[in-house]
Amino acid sequence: MAIRKVGVVGCGLMGHGIVQVAAQGGMQVVAVESDKAALERGLGRIDKSLAKLAEKQVEKGKSTPEQAKAFVEKTRGLIKGTLDKKDLADCDLVIEAIVEDLAVKKALFKELGGLCKPSTILASNTSSFPIGEMAAASGRPERMVGLHFFNPVQLMRLVEVVRTDRTDDDVFAQARAFGEACGKSPVSCKDTPGFVVNRLLVPYMTQSLLMLERGDASAEDIDTAMQLGCGHPMGPITLTDYVGLDTTLAILKGWVERYPDEPAFEIPKILERKVKEGKLGRKSGEGFFKWDGDKKA
Ligand code: 3HC
């Protein structure tokens, strides 16, 4: 069975990108949000991103203005926004991209397990929670995988495809094929904390914040060091702003609670303090740096 119709629950930072790349891959997409304003914001982001991609295609001489316009219209035409989860019932694949809260995610998967057709594959874009727990809540653990995309979804070429002990081989193969159809390179991962990328990346970001907290170096110098010394596209402090301080904290809190003996999982006080102050990074206009829209102020 090929995946033709995809549902995405949550149209925020990650969700809107997943909706977009699935539509760019030629699939019909149902984007679900909990309120009208959030849905409009998500669809607005997709419009902006598609316009940017189209502009670049023309600039680089890869498309004529007419072809670029047709690409935007075709992609946008495949996306339907809704506030009603029942619209997911006939999707071949439903991907969850909601708040990083395990109880909320489990409740959603229980609901999806009840309302989607029996063949629907369920997937979570979680950064850090066990797929197995959500799979059990769904009531169809053999049809559940993790599909972990990276921010910004439109530009990052990786998707981690996570299988549990109970994931069906065919479901796993279909999930990988879906990732490829979205233009991504899939890597297979077991259901372990942080899978591959975040298990390495989040402790690295944590170390950079602890360094900042100790006053070993400034935020600017830590970032410059990793950009120029290691060729990273952005330094770890900017990357924390980019991922979201609240998201980073939620990942770490979950891990510290679940794996108290793992020394790599530690919560920097500076991170907790910033989140308390509402400084969440790029999305709130300030984190460790100040932001003006997508760019540093
Ligand atoms: N849609 C379309 N175009 C976009 C876009 C989007 N969403 N976002 C950026 N672009 C465009 C920009 O407008 C820009 O276009 P231009 O060249 O015409 O001006 C172009 O892409 C390049 O972007 P920038 O000028 O902002 O700068 P960069 O060249 O630095 O590229 C970046 C940005 C791709 C984000 C790069 O800095 C990068 O790779 N950073 C690292 C990101 C990363 O590590 N992500 C993973 C985070 S971890 C994660 O997601 C897991 C989670 O679970 C925690």
Tab-separated table of C-alpha atoms and ligand atoms in Angstrom:
chain	number	residue	atom	x	y	z
A	1	MET	CA	0.000	0.000	0.000
A	2	ALA	CA	1.433	3.393	-0.957
A	3	ILE	CA	0.915	6.416	1.269
A	4	ARG	CA	-1.256	8.863	-0.658
A	5	LYS	CA	-3.046	10.827	2.053
A	6	VAL	CA	-1.257	12.121	5.127
A	7	GLY	CA	-2.579	13.796	8.271
A	8	VAL	CA	-0.442	16.042	10.460
A	9	VAL	CA	-1.669	16.985	13.927
A	10	GLY	CA	-0.130	20.293	14.992
A	11	CYS	CA	0.831	23.015	12.527
A	12	GLY	CA	3.504	24.787	14.589
A	13	LEU	CA	7.267	25.060	14.119
A	14	MET	CA	7.703	21.417	13.050
A	15	GLY	CA	4.171	20.515	11.945
A	16	HIS	CA	3.854	23.188	9.256
A	17	GLY	CA	7.162	22.033	7.744
A	18	ILE	CA	6.046	18.395	7.689
A	19	VAL	CA	2.749	19.371	6.051
A	20	GLN	CA	4.692	21.286	3.416
A	21	VAL	CA	7.299	18.638	2.537
A	22	ALA	CA	4.603	15.936	2.330
A	23	ALA	CA	2.613	18.104	-0.108
A	24	GLN	CA	5.798	18.852	-2.070
A	25	GLY	CA	6.176	15.074	-2.299
A	26	GLY	CA	2.807	14.963	-4.083
A	27	MET	CA	0.686	13.653	-1.220
A	28	GLN	CA	-2.672	15.013	-0.143
A	29	VAL	CA	-2.264	16.499	3.348
A	30	VAL	CA	-4.769	17.218	6.120
A	31	ALA	CA	-3.338	19.707	8.629
A	32	VAL	CA	-5.112	19.708	11.997
A	33	GLU	CA	-4.864	22.453	14.609
A	34	SER	CA	-6.789	23.039	17.812
A	35	ASP	CA	-7.839	26.621	17.042
A	36	LYS	CA	-8.393	28.798	14.005
A	37	ALA	CA	-5.658	31.329	14.783
A	38	ALA	CA	-2.990	28.608	15.146
A	39	LEU	CA	-4.122	26.974	11.908
A	40	GLU	CA	-3.955	30.278	10.027
A	41	ARG	CA	-0.500	30.974	11.450
A	42	GLY	CA	0.740	27.555	10.324
A	43	LEU	CA	-0.723	27.843	6.824
A	44	GLY	CA	0.681	31.388	6.590
A	45	ARG	CA	4.156	30.032	7.343
A	46	ILE	CA	3.755	27.469	4.576
A	47	ASP	CA	2.757	30.216	2.129
A	48	LYS	CA	5.842	32.250	3.065
A	49	SER	CA	8.160	29.267	2.775
A	50	LEU	CA	6.729	28.167	-0.594
A	51	ALA	CA	7.078	31.718	-1.924
A	52	LYS	CA	10.722	31.741	-0.790
A	53	LEU	CA	11.455	28.369	-2.396
A	54	ALA	CA	9.773	29.454	-5.640
A	55	GLU	CA	11.754	32.714	-5.689
A	56	LYS	CA	15.010	30.773	-5.254
A	57	GLN	CA	14.134	28.283	-8.028
A	58	VAL	CA	13.665	31.208	-10.417
A	59	GLU	CA	16.811	33.013	-9.185
A	60	LYS	CA	18.913	29.910	-9.747
A	61	GLY	CA	17.438	29.434	-13.217
A	62	LYS	CA	15.925	26.059	-12.241
A	63	SER	CA	12.351	27.180	-13.047
A	64	THR	CA	10.632	29.844	-15.086
A	65	PRO	CA	8.365	32.216	-13.084
A	66	GLU	CA	5.364	30.297	-14.518
A	67	GLN	CA	6.743	26.921	-13.412
A	68	ALA	CA	7.503	28.305	-9.938
A	69	LYS	CA	3.957	29.684	-9.676
A	70	ALA	CA	2.546	26.311	-10.758
A	71	PHE	CA	4.709	24.546	-8.108
A	72	VAL	CA	3.322	26.809	-5.364
A	73	GLU	CA	-0.275	26.397	-6.522
A	74	LYS	CA	-0.008	22.615	-6.907
A	75	THR	CA	1.632	22.163	-3.486
A	76	ARG	CA	-0.750	24.513	-1.704
A	77	GLY	CA	-3.708	22.843	-3.440
A	78	LEU	CA	-2.818	19.514	-1.839
A	79	ILE	CA	-3.083	20.971	1.689
A	80	LYS	CA	-6.358	21.142	3.563
A	81	GLY	CA	-6.493	22.816	6.987
A	82	THR	CA	-9.077	21.668	9.537
A	83	LEU	CA	-9.989	21.911	13.215
A	84	ASP	CA	-11.719	18.513	13.172
A	85	LYS	CA	-9.650	15.381	13.901
A	86	LYS	CA	-12.355	13.263	12.250
A	87	ASP	CA	-10.946	14.464	8.907
A	88	LEU	CA	-7.980	12.175	9.634
A	89	ALA	CA	-10.078	9.000	9.538
A	90	ASP	CA	-9.172	7.978	5.979
A	91	CYS	CA	-5.508	9.035	6.018
A	92	ASP	CA	-2.877	6.380	5.211
A	93	LEU	CA	-0.447	7.963	7.672
A	94	VAL	CA	-1.033	10.386	10.562
A	95	ILE	CA	1.945	12.218	12.079
A	96	GLU	CA	1.732	13.879	15.481
A	97	ALA	CA	3.681	17.145	15.884
A	98	ILE	CA	2.071	18.648	18.989
A	99	VAL	CA	3.459	19.891	22.313
A	100	GLU	CA	6.338	17.863	23.833
A	101	ASP	CA	4.218	16.441	26.690
A	102	LEU	CA	3.957	12.657	26.920
A	103	ALA	CA	0.561	12.553	28.661
A	104	VAL	CA	-0.969	14.826	26.011
A	105	LYS	CA	0.609	12.787	23.201
A	106	LYS	CA	-0.633	9.482	24.670
A	107	ALA	CA	-4.168	10.844	24.925
A	108	LEU	CA	-3.978	11.934	21.274
A	109	PHE	CA	-2.743	8.508	20.102
A	110	LYS	CA	-5.524	6.792	22.022
A	111	GLU	CA	-8.013	9.014	20.183
A	112	LEU	CA	-6.321	8.456	16.798
A	113	GLY	CA	-6.299	4.700	17.342
A	114	GLY	CA	-10.064	4.880	17.780
A	115	LEU	CA	-10.914	7.152	14.880
A	116	CYS	CA	-8.502	6.242	12.035
A	117	LYS	CA	-9.164	3.401	9.586
A	118	PRO	CA	-7.484	0.116	10.650
A	119	SER	CA	-4.702	0.386	8.041
A	120	THR	CA	-3.623	3.915	9.047
A	121	ILE	CA	0.000	4.117	10.155
A	122	LEU	CA	0.533	6.358	13.181
A	123	ALA	CA	3.756	8.299	13.743
A	124	SER	CA	5.171	10.726	16.265
A	125	ASN	CA	7.641	13.515	15.565
A	126	THR	CA	8.691	13.496	19.226
A	127	SER	CA	12.261	14.600	19.945
A	128	SER	CA	12.730	12.528	23.036
A	129	PHE	CA	9.823	10.432	24.294
A	130	PRO	CA	9.611	6.640	23.899
A	131	ILE	CA	7.640	5.714	20.782
A	132	GLY	CA	6.704	2.422	22.474
A	133	GLU	CA	4.621	4.183	25.147
A	134	MET	CA	2.639	6.132	22.570
A	135	ALA	CA	2.297	3.003	20.439
A	136	ALA	CA	0.771	1.124	23.388
A	137	ALA	CA	-1.678	4.000	23.996
A	138	SER	CA	-2.798	3.904	20.351
A	139	GLY	CA	-3.992	0.308	20.636
A	140	ARG	CA	-2.196	-0.546	17.347
A	141	PRO	CA	1.486	-0.782	18.333
A	142	GLU	CA	2.437	-2.774	15.238
A	143	ARG	CA	1.346	0.190	13.060
A	144	MET	CA	3.321	2.874	14.914
A	145	VAL	CA	6.724	4.426	14.188
A	146	GLY	CA	8.675	7.548	15.031
A	147	LEU	CA	9.235	9.999	12.167
A	148	HIS	CA	11.597	12.605	13.521
A	149	PHE	CA	12.181	15.596	11.256
A	150	PHE	CA	14.611	18.458	11.830
A	151	ASN	CA	14.146	22.185	12.061
A	152	PRO	CA	13.730	23.846	9.561
A	153	VAL	CA	11.970	20.849	8.027
A	154	GLN	CA	11.935	22.417	4.571
A	155	LEU	CA	15.741	22.601	4.469
A	156	MET	CA	17.118	19.808	6.691
A	157	ARG	CA	17.670	16.652	4.679
A	158	LEU	CA	17.345	14.022	7.407
A	159	VAL	CA	14.438	12.085	8.850
A	160	GLU	CA	14.959	9.525	11.614
A	161	VAL	CA	12.618	6.556	11.246
A	162	VAL	CA	12.189	4.877	14.613
A	163	ARG	CA	10.933	1.360	15.143
A	164	THR	CA	9.914	-0.308	18.360
A	165	ASP	CA	10.099	-4.042	19.100
A	166	ARG	CA	6.522	-4.297	17.905
A	167	THR	CA	6.624	-2.241	14.678
A	168	ASP	CA	5.566	-4.286	11.667
A	169	ASP	CA	8.302	-4.665	8.986
A	170	ASP	CA	5.979	-3.450	6.249
A	171	VAL	CA	4.912	-0.400	8.285
A	172	PHE	CA	8.563	0.481	8.867
A	173	ALA	CA	9.345	0.139	5.136
A	174	GLN	CA	6.373	2.364	4.255
A	175	ALA	CA	7.480	4.994	6.770
A	176	ARG	CA	10.982	5.060	5.235
A	177	ALA	CA	9.480	5.340	1.751
A	178	PHE	CA	7.339	8.242	2.968
A	179	GLY	CA	10.475	10.033	4.251
A	180	GLU	CA	12.100	9.576	0.837
A	181	ALA	CA	8.966	10.843	-0.923
A	182	CYS	CA	9.285	14.001	1.212
A	183	GLY	CA	12.779	14.502	-0.222
A	184	LYS	CA	14.587	13.354	2.935
A	185	SER	CA	17.283	10.765	3.587
A	186	PRO	CA	15.923	8.354	6.197
A	187	VAL	CA	18.091	6.722	8.863
A	188	SER	CA	16.773	3.787	10.893
A	189	CYS	CA	16.847	4.133	14.676
A	190	LYS	CA	15.852	2.029	17.639
A	191	ASP	CA	13.474	3.449	20.241
A	192	THR	CA	16.194	4.928	22.474
A	193	PRO	CA	16.328	8.340	24.234
A	194	GLY	CA	16.967	11.034	21.592
A	195	PHE	CA	17.397	8.402	18.848
A	196	VAL	CA	20.659	9.304	17.051
A	197	VAL	CA	20.761	13.073	16.556
A	198	ASN	CA	19.330	14.397	19.804
A	199	ARG	CA	21.233	11.859	21.914
A	200	LEU	CA	24.388	13.552	20.625
A	201	LEU	CA	23.126	17.079	19.976
A	202	VAL	CA	21.255	17.908	23.200
A	203	PRO	CA	24.164	17.007	25.549
A	204	TYR	CA	26.396	19.143	23.291
A	205	MET	CA	23.982	22.098	23.559
A	206	THR	CA	23.817	21.485	27.336
A	207	GLN	CA	27.612	21.637	27.639
A	208	SER	CA	27.676	24.943	25.765
A	209	LEU	CA	25.099	26.426	28.173
A	210	LEU	CA	27.032	25.166	31.210
A	211	MET	CA	30.130	26.807	29.723
A	212	LEU	CA	28.217	30.074	29.348
A	213	GLU	CA	26.868	29.754	32.904
A	214	ARG	CA	30.389	29.298	34.298
A	215	GLY	CA	31.570	32.334	32.334
A	216	ASP	CA	34.220	30.340	30.473
A	217	ALA	CA	33.445	32.193	27.227
A	218	SER	CA	30.782	34.526	25.827
A	219	ALA	CA	27.811	33.208	23.840
A	220	GLU	CA	29.201	34.877	20.715
A	221	ASP	CA	32.638	33.290	21.171
A	222	ILE	CA	31.269	29.803	21.902
A	223	ASP	CA	29.221	29.991	18.695
A	224	THR	CA	32.069	31.396	16.606
A	225	ALA	CA	34.389	28.703	17.951
A	226	MET	CA	32.127	25.877	16.802
A	227	GLN	CA	31.280	27.522	13.477
A	228	LEU	CA	34.856	28.278	12.500
A	229	GLY	CA	36.593	25.489	14.388
A	230	CYS	CA	34.258	22.671	13.390
A	231	GLY	CA	32.453	24.037	10.341
A	232	HIS	CA	29.003	23.912	11.949
A	233	PRO	CA	26.438	26.118	10.168
A	234	MET	CA	25.419	27.698	13.498
A	235	GLY	CA	26.901	27.600	16.997
A	236	PRO	CA	25.251	25.663	19.860
A	237	ILE	CA	23.827	28.724	21.640
A	238	THR	CA	22.186	30.050	18.472
A	239	LEU	CA	20.995	26.522	17.793
A	240	THR	CA	19.319	26.413	21.231
A	241	ASP	CA	17.519	29.655	20.361
A	242	TYR	CA	16.583	28.101	17.034
A	243	VAL	CA	15.223	24.841	18.507
A	244	GLY	CA	13.442	26.752	21.325
A	245	LEU	CA	14.562	27.013	24.939
A	246	ASP	CA	11.273	25.547	26.178
A	247	THR	CA	11.604	22.550	23.856
A	248	THR	CA	15.220	21.969	24.905
A	249	LEU	CA	14.226	22.203	28.574
A	250	ALA	CA	11.287	19.837	28.080
A	251	ILE	CA	13.586	17.262	26.461
A	252	LEU	CA	16.132	17.508	29.278
A	253	LYS	CA	13.515	17.428	32.052
A	254	GLY	CA	11.997	14.274	30.603
A	255	TRP	CA	15.383	12.586	30.350
A	256	VAL	CA	16.617	13.610	33.813
A	257	GLU	CA	13.408	12.233	35.316
A	258	ARG	CA	13.533	9.013	33.313
A	259	TYR	CA	17.309	8.363	33.356
A	260	PRO	CA	18.621	9.936	36.585
A	261	ASP	CA	21.899	7.980	36.409
A	262	GLU	CA	22.916	9.236	32.959
A	263	PRO	CA	25.506	12.008	33.556
A	264	ALA	CA	25.087	13.452	30.041
A	265	PHE	CA	21.542	14.513	30.925
A	266	GLU	CA	21.726	17.674	33.045
A	267	ILE	CA	19.630	20.853	33.206
A	268	PRO	CA	21.631	24.099	33.058
A	269	LYS	CA	20.183	26.675	35.504
A	270	ILE	CA	20.559	29.408	32.888
A	271	LEU	CA	18.142	27.490	30.648
A	272	GLU	CA	15.500	27.160	33.378
A	273	ARG	CA	15.836	30.851	34.249
A	274	LYS	CA	15.397	32.046	30.663
A	275	VAL	CA	12.329	29.864	30.134
A	276	LYS	CA	10.799	31.235	33.375
A	277	GLU	CA	11.364	34.731	31.992
A	278	GLY	CA	9.486	33.785	28.804
A	279	LYS	CA	12.674	33.989	26.723
A	280	LEU	CA	12.092	30.992	24.489
A	281	GLY	CA	14.451	31.806	21.617
A	282	ARG	CA	13.772	32.851	18.046
A	283	LYS	CA	10.031	32.181	18.281
A	284	SER	CA	9.537	34.635	21.196
A	285	GLY	CA	11.978	37.256	19.852
A	286	GLU	CA	14.583	36.596	22.557
A	287	GLY	CA	16.506	33.687	24.052
A	288	PHE	CA	20.251	33.832	24.507
A	289	PHE	CA	20.217	36.334	21.625
A	290	LYS	CA	17.634	38.861	20.405
A	291	TRP	CA	15.771	38.003	17.186
A	292	ASP	CA	14.036	40.064	14.561
A	293	GLY	CA	11.797	37.535	12.791
A	294	ASP	CA	14.021	34.783	11.379
A	295	LYS	CA	17.279	36.713	11.765
A	296	LYS	CA	19.340	37.708	14.813
A	297	ALA	CA	18.694	41.361	15.758
B	1	3HC	N1	11.532	27.672	3.929
B	1	3HC	C1	12.115	28.103	2.807
B	1	3HC	N2	13.284	28.739	2.783
B	1	3HC	C2	13.920	28.929	3.956
B	1	3HC	C3	13.383	28.481	5.184
B	1	3HC	C4	12.139	27.834	5.144
B	1	3HC	N3	11.543	27.397	6.252
B	1	3HC	N4	14.248	28.796	6.183
B	1	3HC	C5	15.298	29.419	5.620
B	1	3HC	N5	15.092	29.489	4.277
B	1	3HC	C6	15.979	30.092	3.292
B	1	3HC	C7	16.401	31.471	3.740
B	1	3HC	O1	15.414	32.409	3.477
B	1	3HC	C8	17.674	31.689	2.960
B	1	3HC	O2	17.338	32.088	1.655
B	1	3HC	P1	18.267	33.121	0.860
B	1	3HC	O3	19.573	32.416	0.700
B	1	3HC	O4	17.545	33.340	-0.427
B	1	3HC	O5	18.341	34.333	1.734
B	1	3HC	C9	18.269	30.292	2.891
B	1	3HC	O6	17.189	29.378	3.180
B	1	3HC	C10	19.373	30.092	3.862
B	1	3HC	O7	18.919	30.473	5.151
B	1	3HC	P2	19.649	31.583	6.028
B	1	3HC	O8	20.058	32.758	5.222
B	1	3HC	O9	18.748	31.830	7.209
B	1	3HC	O10	21.000	31.016	6.598
B	1	3HC	P3	21.810	29.679	6.529
B	1	3HC	O11	22.500	29.588	5.231
B	1	3HC	O12	22.582	29.675	7.813
B	1	3HC	O13	20.830	28.432	6.601
B	1	3HC	C11	20.032	26.862	8.222
B	1	3HC	C12	19.946	28.273	7.672
B	1	3HC	C13	19.697	25.850	7.126
B	1	3HC	C14	19.001	26.795	9.302
B	1	3HC	C15	21.484	26.576	8.711
B	1	3HC	O14	21.924	27.607	9.542
B	1	3HC	C16	21.579	25.280	9.475
B	1	3HC	O15	21.703	24.218	8.898
B	1	3HC	N6	21.534	25.365	10.837
B	1	3HC	C17	21.556	24.206	11.708
B	1	3HC	C18	20.150	23.763	11.932
B	1	3HC	C19	20.069	22.513	12.729
B	1	3HC	O16	21.047	21.985	13.240
B	1	3HC	N7	18.850	21.992	12.851
B	1	3HC	C20	18.592	20.830	13.635
B	1	3HC	C21	18.066	21.263	14.934
B	1	3HC	S1	17.755	19.917	16.001
B	1	3HC	C22	16.199	19.475	15.675
B	1	3HC	O17	15.513	20.031	14.873
B	1	3HC	C23	15.688	18.310	16.444
B	1	3HC	C24	14.691	18.716	17.476
B	1	3HC	O18	14.045	17.542	17.874
B	1	3HC	C25	15.306	19.363	18.676
